[in-house]
Short mmCIF file of N, CA and C in Angstrom, two decimals:
data_model
loop_
_atom_site.label_atom_id
_atom_site.label_comp_id
_atom_site.label_asym_id
_atom_site.label_seq_id
_atom_site.Cartn_x
_atom_site.Cartn_y
_atom_site.Cartn_z
N MET Q 8 61.10 72.81 143.80
CA MET Q 8 60.44 74.34 143.85
C MET Q 8 60.09 74.09 146.13
N SER Q 9 61.14 73.99 147.35
CA SER Q 9 60.21 74.21 147.56
C SER Q 9 59.26 74.83 148.62
N PRO Q 10 58.28 75.07 148.63
CA PRO Q 10 57.10 75.66 149.27
C PRO Q 10 57.21 76.52 149.42
N GLN Q 11 58.07 77.27 150.38
CA GLN Q 11 58.44 78.40 150.65
C GLN Q 11 58.97 79.74 149.48
N GLU Q 12 59.83 78.96 149.10
CA GLU Q 12 60.22 79.15 147.48
C GLU Q 12 59.04 80.00 146.31
N HIS Q 13 58.12 78.74 146.31
CA HIS Q 13 57.26 79.05 145.57
C HIS Q 13 56.07 80.23 146.11
N GLY Q 14 55.57 80.37 147.95
CA GLY Q 14 55.47 81.18 147.80
C GLY Q 14 56.00 82.18 147.85
N GLN Q 15 57.55 82.62 147.90
CA GLN Q 15 57.61 83.61 147.72
C GLN Q 15 57.35 84.05 146.29
N GLU Q 16 57.30 82.74 145.10
CA GLU Q 16 57.31 82.97 144.13
C GLU Q 16 55.63 83.27 143.97
N LEU Q 17 54.77 83.20 143.68
CA LEU Q 17 54.18 83.82 144.28
C LEU Q 17 53.80 85.12 144.74
N GLN Q 18 53.73 85.36 145.55
CA GLN Q 18 54.35 87.53 145.86
C GLN Q 18 54.34 87.91 145.71
N ALA Q 19 55.74 87.15 144.70
CA ALA Q 19 56.76 88.12 143.33
C ALA Q 19 55.95 88.68 142.59
N GLN Q 20 54.86 87.80 141.97
CA GLN Q 20 54.19 88.00 141.19
C GLN Q 20 52.38 89.23 141.03
N GLU Q 21 52.66 88.69 142.67
CA GLU Q 21 51.09 89.62 143.52
C GLU Q 21 51.63 91.03 143.14
N ASN Q 22 53.13 91.04 144.08
CA ASN Q 22 53.55 92.46 144.00
C ASN Q 22 54.07 93.14 142.20
N GLN Q 23 54.09 92.37 141.61
CA GLN Q 23 53.93 93.32 140.85
C GLN Q 23 53.16 93.26 139.25
N GLU Q 24 51.99 92.39 139.67
CA GLU Q 24 50.56 92.82 139.63
C GLU Q 24 50.33 94.18 140.25
N THR Q 25 50.45 93.43 141.46
CA THR Q 25 49.41 95.01 141.52
C THR Q 25 50.56 96.55 141.13
N LYS Q 26 52.15 96.55 141.47
CA LYS Q 26 52.97 97.94 140.58
C LYS Q 26 52.04 98.24 139.48
N ARG Q 27 51.73 97.59 138.80
CA ARG Q 27 51.52 97.74 137.13
C ARG Q 27 49.96 97.75 137.02
N LEU Q 28 49.32 97.73 137.94
CA LEU Q 28 47.74 98.09 137.83
C LEU Q 28 47.99 99.32 138.84
N LEU Q 29 48.46 99.97 139.34
CA LEU Q 29 48.96 101.09 140.37
C LEU Q 29 49.16 102.35 139.21
N LEU Q 30 50.34 101.42 138.29
CA LEU Q 30 50.80 102.36 137.37
C LEU Q 30 49.90 103.14 136.51
N GLN Q 31 49.05 102.06 135.71
CA GLN Q 31 48.03 101.73 135.21
C GLN Q 31 46.32 103.08 135.50
N MET Q 32 46.44 102.78 136.54
CA MET Q 32 45.69 103.84 137.02
C MET Q 32 45.69 105.10 137.34
N MET Q 33 46.98 105.60 137.81
CA MET Q 33 47.39 106.97 137.45
C MET Q 33 47.62 107.16 136.63
N ALA Q 34 48.05 106.27 135.11
CA ALA Q 34 47.96 106.82 133.71
C ALA Q 34 46.83 107.35 133.02
N ARG Q 35 45.57 106.35 133.83
CA ARG Q 35 44.08 106.58 133.37
C ARG Q 35 43.77 107.67 133.40
N MET Q 36 44.20 108.43 135.47
CA MET Q 36 43.78 109.37 135.88
C MET Q 36 44.52 111.23 135.29
N ASP Q 37 45.41 109.95 135.04
CA ASP Q 37 46.24 112.07 134.02
C ASP Q 37 45.64 111.36 132.51
N THR Q 38 44.79 110.98 131.99
CA THR Q 38 44.09 111.42 130.58
C THR Q 38 42.76 111.98 131.31
N LEU Q 39 42.27 110.72 131.87
CA LEU Q 39 40.78 111.32 132.85
C LEU Q 39 41.47 112.97 133.31
N THR Q 40 42.62 113.50 133.38
CA THR Q 40 42.42 115.37 134.02
C THR Q 40 42.19 115.55 133.58
N GLN Q 41 43.40 115.60 132.00
CA GLN Q 41 43.70 116.37 131.08
C GLN Q 41 42.52 116.47 130.29
N GLU Q 42 41.01 115.48 130.09
CA GLU Q 42 39.96 115.19 129.24
C GLU Q 42 39.09 116.74 130.39
N VAL Q 43 38.83 116.44 131.10
CA VAL Q 43 38.43 117.54 132.08
C VAL Q 43 38.84 118.85 131.71
N ILE Q 44 40.23 118.80 132.06
CA ILE Q 44 40.76 120.23 131.48
C ILE Q 44 40.18 120.93 130.20
N GLN Q 45 40.38 120.27 129.44
CA GLN Q 45 39.91 120.63 128.12
C GLN Q 45 38.66 120.66 128.11
N LEU Q 46 38.33 119.85 128.51
CA LEU Q 46 36.11 120.25 128.62
C LEU Q 46 35.64 121.39 129.25
N LYS Q 47 36.47 121.58 130.31
CA LYS Q 47 36.71 123.14 130.82
C LYS Q 47 36.72 124.50 129.87
N GLU Q 48 38.20 123.78 128.96
CA GLU Q 48 37.90 124.71 128.35
C GLU Q 48 36.94 124.96 126.80
N GLU Q 49 36.68 123.94 126.27
CA GLU Q 49 35.86 124.10 125.44
C GLU Q 49 34.37 124.92 126.00
N LYS Q 50 34.19 124.45 127.20
CA LYS Q 50 33.43 124.71 127.68
C LYS Q 50 33.15 127.29 127.74
N GLU Q 51 34.68 126.67 128.32
CA GLU Q 51 34.61 128.39 128.46
C GLU Q 51 34.55 128.74 127.09
N GLU Q 52 35.19 128.38 125.92
CA GLU Q 52 34.58 128.97 124.46
C GLU Q 52 34.43 129.46 124.44
N LEU Q 53 33.42 128.30 124.43
CA LEU Q 53 32.25 128.01 123.58
C LEU Q 53 30.82 129.44 124.98
N LEU Q 54 30.61 129.83 126.00
CA LEU Q 54 30.28 130.58 126.01
C LEU Q 54 31.32 131.59 126.18
N LYS Q 55 31.59 131.79 125.81
CA LYS Q 55 32.98 133.32 125.16
C LYS Q 55 32.57 133.75 124.13
N VAL Q 56 32.07 132.54 123.11
CA VAL Q 56 31.65 132.70 121.79
C VAL Q 56 30.33 132.95 121.09
N GLY Q 57 29.75 131.75 121.70
CA GLY Q 57 27.90 131.62 121.62
C GLY Q 57 27.17 132.26 122.66
N GLY Q 58 27.22 132.11 124.02
CA GLY Q 58 26.69 132.44 124.66
C GLY Q 58 25.59 131.53 125.40
N ALA Q 59 24.58 131.16 125.88
CA ALA Q 59 23.81 130.44 126.12
C ALA Q 59 22.72 130.50 125.54
N GLN Q 60 22.31 128.88 124.33
CA GLN Q 60 21.81 128.66 123.83
C GLN Q 60 20.24 128.72 123.77
N THR Q 61 19.06 128.37 122.70
CA THR Q 61 17.71 128.65 123.08
C THR Q 61 17.64 126.77 122.27
N PRO Q 62 17.23 126.24 123.07
CA PRO Q 62 16.50 124.69 122.05
C PRO Q 62 15.85 124.76 121.11
N SER Q 63 15.60 126.13 120.55
CA SER Q 63 15.54 126.29 119.09
C SER Q 63 17.12 125.89 117.96
N THR Q 64 17.74 127.08 119.07
CA THR Q 64 19.24 127.34 117.90
C THR Q 64 19.59 126.06 118.42
N GLN Q 65 20.58 125.15 119.65
CA GLN Q 65 21.20 123.99 119.44
C GLN Q 65 21.57 123.14 118.44
N PRO Q 66 22.99 123.91 117.94
CA PRO Q 66 23.23 122.95 116.89
C PRO Q 66 23.28 121.15 117.31
N SER Q 67 23.33 120.65 116.02
CA SER Q 67 23.27 119.28 116.28
C SER Q 67 24.38 118.73 115.60
N GLY Q 68 25.31 117.49 115.53
CA GLY Q 68 25.87 116.85 115.32
C GLY Q 68 27.62 117.06 116.40
N GLU Q 69 28.16 117.55 115.83
CA GLU Q 69 29.51 117.81 116.63
C GLU Q 69 29.82 118.53 117.18
N ALA Q 70 28.91 119.24 116.88
CA ALA Q 70 29.04 120.70 118.19
C ALA Q 70 28.02 120.58 118.80
N GLY Q 71 27.01 119.83 118.48
CA GLY Q 71 26.19 119.51 120.03
C GLY Q 71 26.33 118.71 120.56
N GLU Q 72 27.64 117.27 120.08
CA GLU Q 72 28.41 116.40 121.63
C GLU Q 72 29.05 117.27 122.22
N LYS Q 73 29.76 118.60 121.49
CA LYS Q 73 30.71 119.42 122.52
C LYS Q 73 29.60 119.97 123.88
N GLU Q 74 28.42 120.73 123.19
CA GLU Q 74 27.78 121.17 123.73
C GLU Q 74 26.78 120.49 124.86
N ALA Q 75 26.87 119.19 124.58
CA ALA Q 75 25.91 117.97 125.82
C ALA Q 75 27.33 117.65 126.76
N ARG Q 76 28.54 117.34 126.04
CA ARG Q 76 29.69 116.94 127.07
C ARG Q 76 29.96 117.93 127.93
N VAL Q 77 30.16 119.91 127.36
CA VAL Q 77 30.39 120.53 128.73
C VAL Q 77 29.18 121.01 129.27
N ALA Q 78 28.15 120.72 129.34
CA ALA Q 78 26.85 121.10 129.85
C ALA Q 78 26.71 120.26 130.97
N GLY Q 79 27.93 119.38 131.48
CA GLY Q 79 27.59 118.38 132.52
C GLY Q 79 28.94 118.94 133.59
N ILE Q 80 29.60 120.31 132.87
CA ILE Q 80 30.32 120.93 133.82
C ILE Q 80 29.96 122.42 134.07
N ALA Q 81 28.48 122.33 132.83
CA ALA Q 81 28.49 124.39 132.92
C ALA Q 81 27.62 125.20 134.56
N SER Q 82 28.05 124.45 135.64
CA SER Q 82 27.43 124.94 137.15
C SER Q 82 29.22 125.36 137.64
N ASP Q 83 29.93 124.78 136.12
CA ASP Q 83 31.23 125.26 137.63
C ASP Q 83 31.89 126.84 136.96
N PRO Q 84 32.07 127.22 137.94
CA PRO Q 84 32.30 129.59 137.80
C PRO Q 84 33.75 128.38 136.92
N PRO Q 85 33.80 130.07 135.59
CA PRO Q 85 35.07 129.63 135.05
C PRO Q 85 37.08 129.84 136.17
N ALA Q 86 36.87 129.57 134.40
CA ALA Q 86 38.67 129.70 136.04
C ALA Q 86 38.99 131.06 136.17
N PRO Q 87 39.75 131.31 136.55
CA PRO Q 87 39.91 132.51 136.74
C PRO Q 87 40.86 132.83 135.14
N GLU Q 88 40.97 134.34 135.26
CA GLU Q 88 41.98 134.67 134.59
C GLU Q 88 43.53 134.80 134.84
N SER Q 89 44.49 134.40 134.00
CA SER Q 89 46.23 134.58 135.37
C SER Q 89 46.00 136.13 134.94
N GLY Q 90 46.56 136.69 136.15
CA GLY Q 90 47.51 137.02 136.67
C GLY Q 90 48.89 137.31 135.41
N PRO Q 91 49.30 138.66 135.28
CA PRO Q 91 51.18 138.70 135.27
C PRO Q 91 51.72 137.85 136.27
N THR Q 92 51.64 136.38 136.59
CA THR Q 92 52.53 135.85 137.59
C THR Q 92 53.33 134.70 136.10
N SER Q 93 53.84 134.84 136.27
CA SER Q 93 54.83 133.36 135.34
C SER Q 93 54.36 131.69 135.45
N HIS Q 94 54.35 131.99 136.77
CA HIS Q 94 53.84 130.36 137.18
C HIS Q 94 52.19 130.13 138.38
N PRO Q 95 51.30 130.47 137.59
CA PRO Q 95 50.06 130.18 137.82
C PRO Q 95 50.23 129.28 139.54
N THR Q 96 49.59 129.48 141.20
CA THR Q 96 49.12 128.75 141.34
C THR Q 96 48.50 127.94 141.65
N LYS Q 97 48.02 126.81 142.03
CA LYS Q 97 47.29 124.76 142.40
C LYS Q 97 46.33 125.27 142.84
N THR Q 98 45.07 125.77 143.40
CA THR Q 98 44.63 125.34 144.27
C THR Q 98 45.13 124.23 144.73
N GLY Q 99 44.36 124.09 146.31
CA GLY Q 99 45.08 122.75 147.08
C GLY Q 99 43.32 122.13 146.94
N PRO Q 100 43.43 120.92 147.12
CA PRO Q 100 42.54 119.85 147.18
C PRO Q 100 41.73 120.09 148.25
N THR Q 101 39.96 119.72 147.52
CA THR Q 101 38.53 120.16 148.12
C THR Q 101 38.42 118.89 148.54
N LYS Q 102 37.27 118.84 150.05
CA LYS Q 102 36.74 118.34 150.20
C LYS Q 102 35.65 117.54 150.21
N ASN Q 103 35.19 117.84 149.39
CA ASN Q 103 34.12 117.05 148.69
C ASN Q 103 33.20 115.07 148.44
N LEU Q 104 34.52 114.41 148.59
CA LEU Q 104 34.00 113.40 148.98
C LEU Q 104 34.84 113.51 150.49
N GLY Q 105 35.22 113.42 150.86
CA GLY Q 105 35.63 112.86 152.43
C GLY Q 105 37.69 112.27 151.82
N PRO Q 106 37.56 111.50 153.42
CA PRO Q 106 39.35 110.89 152.61
C PRO Q 106 39.10 109.58 152.31
N LEU Q 107 40.45 109.41 151.58
CA LEU Q 107 40.81 108.26 150.37
C LEU Q 107 40.86 106.80 151.42
N ALA Q 108 39.95 105.55 151.39
CA ALA Q 108 41.15 104.95 151.97
C ALA Q 108 42.49 104.20 151.96
N GLU Q 109 42.79 103.88 153.03
CA GLU Q 109 43.76 103.23 152.83
C GLU Q 109 43.79 101.95 152.01
N PHE Q 110 45.27 101.52 151.57
CA PHE Q 110 44.45 100.14 150.89
C PHE Q 110 46.53 99.75 150.80
N SER Q 111 46.37 98.82 151.38
CA SER Q 111 47.29 97.65 152.03
C SER Q 111 47.84 96.60 151.48
N GLY Q 112 47.39 96.47 150.23
CA GLY Q 112 47.68 95.23 148.69
C GLY Q 112 46.76 94.12 149.15
N ASN Q 113 46.00 93.62 149.63
CA ASN Q 113 44.84 92.90 149.44
C ASN Q 113 44.54 93.07 147.83
N ARG Q 114 44.41 91.96 147.09
CA ARG Q 114 44.06 92.21 146.32
C ARG Q 114 42.66 92.37 145.33
N GLU Q 115 41.58 91.73 146.69
CA GLU Q 115 40.42 91.48 146.99
C GLU Q 115 40.32 93.02 146.69
N GLU Q 116 41.30 94.43 147.54
CA GLU Q 116 40.41 95.37 148.16
C GLU Q 116 40.39 96.59 146.83
N LEU Q 117 42.27 95.53 146.21
CA LEU Q 117 42.48 96.41 145.39
C LEU Q 117 41.35 97.60 143.58
N GLU Q 118 40.32 96.72 143.45
CA GLU Q 118 39.84 97.64 142.36
C GLU Q 118 38.50 98.25 142.39
N PRO Q 119 38.34 98.24 144.00
CA PRO Q 119 36.92 99.33 144.95
C PRO Q 119 38.30 100.54 144.86
N TRP Q 120 39.30 100.41 145.74
CA TRP Q 120 40.57 101.08 146.50
C TRP Q 120 40.49 102.04 144.69
N ILE Q 121 40.80 101.51 143.37
CA ILE Q 121 41.26 102.25 142.37
C ILE Q 121 39.88 103.43 141.91
N ALA Q 122 38.99 102.74 142.22
CA ALA Q 122 37.39 103.65 141.86
C ALA Q 122 37.40 104.19 142.55
N GLN Q 123 37.61 104.64 143.99
CA GLN Q 123 37.47 105.95 144.69
C GLN Q 123 38.39 106.92 144.74
N ALA Q 124 39.64 106.25 144.74
CA ALA Q 124 41.50 106.73 143.98
C ALA Q 124 41.02 107.68 142.83
N GLN Q 125 39.94 107.02 141.67
CA GLN Q 125 40.06 107.67 140.38
C GLN Q 125 38.83 109.06 140.29
N ALA Q 126 38.23 108.49 141.64
CA ALA Q 126 36.79 109.92 141.75
C ALA Q 126 37.20 111.04 142.41
N LYS Q 127 37.94 110.54 143.65
CA LYS Q 127 38.64 111.78 144.27
C LYS Q 127 39.26 112.36 143.35
N LEU Q 128 40.42 111.63 142.60
CA LEU Q 128 41.34 112.67 142.17
C LEU Q 128 40.66 113.57 140.87
N VAL Q 129 39.45 112.91 140.02
CA VAL Q 129 38.47 113.55 139.57
C VAL Q 129 38.02 114.74 139.90
N VAL Q 130 36.86 114.95 141.64
CA VAL Q 130 36.60 115.61 141.97
C VAL Q 130 37.10 116.54 142.67
N ASP Q 131 38.07 115.83 143.53
CA ASP Q 131 38.79 117.13 144.10
C ASP Q 131 40.58 117.31 144.13
N TYR Q 132 40.76 117.51 143.38
CA TYR Q 132 42.47 117.38 143.10
C TYR Q 132 41.70 117.43 141.76
N THR Q 133 41.42 117.68 141.06
CA THR Q 133 41.34 118.54 139.63
C THR Q 133 42.59 119.41 139.13
N SER Q 134 42.61 120.45 140.49
CA SER Q 134 43.77 121.92 140.46
C SER Q 134 44.66 121.70 140.32
N CYS Q 135 44.92 119.83 141.03
CA CYS Q 135 46.70 120.20 141.64
C CYS Q 135 46.80 119.67 140.64
N THR Q 136 48.21 119.82 141.12
CA THR Q 136 49.47 119.32 140.26
C THR Q 136 49.76 117.86 140.62
N GLU Q 137 50.32 116.92 139.18
CA GLU Q 137 50.39 115.73 139.16
C GLU Q 137 51.19 114.92 140.91
N ALA Q 138 52.23 115.72 140.12
CA ALA Q 138 52.61 115.49 142.17
C ALA Q 138 52.50 115.30 143.08
N THR Q 139 51.78 116.70 143.52
CA THR Q 139 50.09 116.30 144.03
C THR Q 139 50.13 115.43 144.60
N LYS Q 140 49.05 114.95 142.96
CA LYS Q 140 48.12 113.27 143.32
C LYS Q 140 48.54 111.98 143.69
N PHE Q 141 50.04 112.61 142.69
CA PHE Q 141 51.03 111.16 143.32
C PHE Q 141 51.08 110.93 144.87
N PHE Q 142 51.34 112.27 145.24
CA PHE Q 142 51.77 112.12 146.42
C PHE Q 142 50.66 111.39 147.37
N MET Q 143 49.40 111.89 147.42
CA MET Q 143 48.11 111.90 147.82
C MET Q 143 48.65 110.19 148.08
N LEU Q 144 48.25 109.71 146.50
CA LEU Q 144 48.28 108.46 146.72
C LEU Q 144 48.79 107.83 147.21
N HIS Q 145 50.43 107.84 147.30
CA HIS Q 145 51.29 107.32 147.68
C HIS Q 145 51.08 107.48 148.83
N ASN Q 146 50.71 108.35 149.36
CA ASN Q 146 50.44 108.52 151.40
C ASN Q 146 49.02 107.72 151.56
N ARG Q 147 48.36 107.02 150.91
CA ARG Q 147 47.68 105.85 151.36
C ARG Q 147 47.65 104.55 151.12
N LEU Q 148 48.76 104.60 150.40
CA LEU Q 148 49.20 103.05 150.77
C LEU Q 148 49.90 102.42 152.15
N ARG Q 149 49.81 101.31 151.78
CA ARG Q 149 50.47 100.16 153.55
C ARG Q 149 50.68 99.37 152.67
N GLY Q 150 52.12 98.94 153.75
CA GLY Q 150 51.81 97.58 153.89
C GLY Q 150 53.07 97.49 152.49
N GLU Q 151 53.13 96.18 151.97
CA GLU Q 151 53.58 95.36 150.89
C GLU Q 151 53.38 96.44 149.86
N ALA Q 152 52.72 97.31 148.79
CA ALA Q 152 51.83 97.71 148.18
C ALA Q 152 52.34 99.49 148.57
N ALA Q 153 52.55 100.01 149.53
CA ALA Q 153 54.02 100.65 149.56
C ALA Q 153 55.62 100.63 149.41
N ARG Q 154 55.24 99.13 149.94
CA ARG Q 154 57.11 99.05 149.10
C ARG Q 154 57.30 99.19 148.20
N GLN Q 155 56.46 98.38 147.01
CA GLN Q 155 56.45 98.67 145.83
C GLN Q 155 56.91 99.71 145.02
N LEU Q 156 56.17 101.11 146.06
CA LEU Q 156 56.38 102.06 145.30
C LEU Q 156 57.29 103.22 145.44
N GLN Q 157 58.58 102.55 146.70
CA GLN Q 157 59.52 103.35 147.62
C GLN Q 157 60.84 102.17 146.34
N PRO Q 158 62.18 103.78 146.46
CA PRO Q 158 63.06 103.64 145.70
C PRO Q 158 63.90 102.44 145.80
#
């Protein structure tokens, strides 16, 4: 195998690994999004059923754990009730964390970029569709990283 062929093979392996990691990251973001939605629903249900509880009457065990999980998002306002429309509209992204850095395919930058992307999606894109999240991430890819996701 010539050095050029060896270099091309290594590049192809890196490209496959980058693609695999990006897909893995997107799957994890989907999971996190679902967990956030579930926690918000649990919080709303707890607020409807029990209202605010005093420290002496707080539940223990599994119910207490749910209360603790909900406490982290208690400051969020409840989601507005959906009206008679058949397709509720999603709100756009917020600007809490600023723009996501571009990723050019450099392996050393991948893990920090994934962490930043996950934070951006959880904080600023919670109410967006999966397609919007994907397009935002895809728009921040450059070079070989962007070419890996081209049809």
